[in-house]
Amino acid sequence: MQVSEGSDTFEFRSPHGMKAAHSRRRTFAGIAVRHLQHFNHPGRAWHDLSGPQDTLTVVLAEIGGRCEARTNLHRPATLERQRPNHISFVPAEIRVWGYTDNMESVRELRLSFDRKSLGDWFGPDLDPGKAGNPELMFHDKRAVECARLLAAECDASDPSTGLYGEGLTIALLSACFQGRPQKENSGLSVSQLRLVLDFIHEHLDLSVSVFQLARLVDLSSSQFARMFKASTGVSPHRYQLNTRIGKAQELLLMKGESLSMVAVATGFADQSHFTRTFKRVTGATPHEWHQNRTP
């Protein structure tokens, strides 16, 4: 069964008992992130969770019962794993069944990626054992919360910047594949931080990725995100957003600068996106903010 997503098409492999599905897709640093909801006919239904790439699926909602991930269609999961919001990792081309019985629908977030890309994201923090073998129906509250936020990004008509989605993706995958304890208090060196901040300030009008920033200082994406927050107190996305809003405020105080020009100069998709984001951050629209600061 195929689901069209604009120019992209997603296919459920070997479906049985499924009647319809909806899908929304975003891509963060080469990782396809899909918010899927599929609907079933009464009775048993299943499909193959595997694909040409590794797959991580996070169940967000189950209506009418419970779903399972099974290597054998006739062998139920153990009772301790039959809890809501379970997560399953399925390596490429290893058949694992997504199974339901008399369930109306399942809503999930599904990530597709090449295993070697995990090394780029996590470097020495990656647990190769976790990334090399199937793991079905495990649970992690932090990963589920990240998955909910990513699902909202997939659905958003006005999505946030790429740094936000990448940050959530890193956090979700690190919860599932992190191998070593994190050094929370270890920040970037002064020279590393200056290099990164200068790059962000010089490219406010462009889409900058966590991977780009991490490469500037020769770190994996997960190491960089953790160390950046230790140094600044905020995530790379939040720092970029604060910097964009600060630059926008400077431009608003300059006579003759239109909102559309300010939006483009500070990296927002359009004037409407800029206005909504500005109000969310400052509590006022650009026009209101400007009026309160001019005689």
mmCIF file of C-alpha atoms in Angstrom, residues 3 8 37 42 65 68 76 78 90 104 110 118 147 160 175 187 190 196 208 210 230 233 265-266 275 281 286 293:
data_model
loop_
_atom_site.group_PDB
_atom_site.id
_atom_site.type_symbol
_atom_site.label_atom_id
_atom_site.label_comp_id
_atom_site.label_asym_id
_atom_site.label_seq_id
_atom_site.Cartn_x
_atom_site.Cartn_y
_atom_site.Cartn_z
ATOM 1 C CA VAL A 3 0.869 6.765 0.605
ATOM 2 C CA ASP A 8 7.412 11.660 -2.202
ATOM 3 C CA GLN A 37 -1.287 7.190 10.835
ATOM 4 C CA PRO A 42 -11.665 -5.289 11.707
ATOM 5 C CA GLY A 65 -6.276 -1.773 21.487
ATOM 6 C CA GLU A 68 3.078 -4.973 18.596
ATOM 7 C CA PRO A 76 3.087 -12.276 20.881
ATOM 8 C CA THR A 78 6.186 -10.540 26.305
ATOM 9 C CA VAL A 90 14.625 -2.565 12.718
ATOM 10 C CA GLU A 104 -8.884 0.975 14.508
ATOM 11 C CA ARG A 110 9.081 6.621 11.756
ATOM 12 C CA LEU A 118 24.788 7.392 13.071
ATOM 13 C CA ALA A 147 9.009 12.037 18.795
ATOM 14 C CA SER A 160 10.623 25.862 12.608
ATOM 15 C CA ALA A 175 18.127 8.254 23.744
ATOM 16 C CA GLY A 187 31.600 22.887 27.216
ATOM 17 C CA VAL A 190 36.767 29.681 24.002
ATOM 18 C CA VAL A 196 30.711 28.718 16.009
ATOM 19 C CA VAL A 208 22.443 26.187 9.084
ATOM 20 C CA VAL A 210 23.876 21.100 13.518
ATOM 21 C CA ALA A 230 26.850 23.622 28.378
ATOM 22 C CA GLY A 233 22.838 27.630 28.392
ATOM 23 C CA ALA A 265 17.602 39.375 6.120
ATOM 24 C CA THR A 266 17.114 37.331 9.285
ATOM 25 C CA THR A 275 5.668 38.071 12.507
ATOM 26 C CA VAL A 281 9.518 35.207 21.371
ATOM 27 C CA PRO A 286 7.043 43.671 15.146
ATOM 28 C CA ARG A 293 10.311 52.123 21.135
#
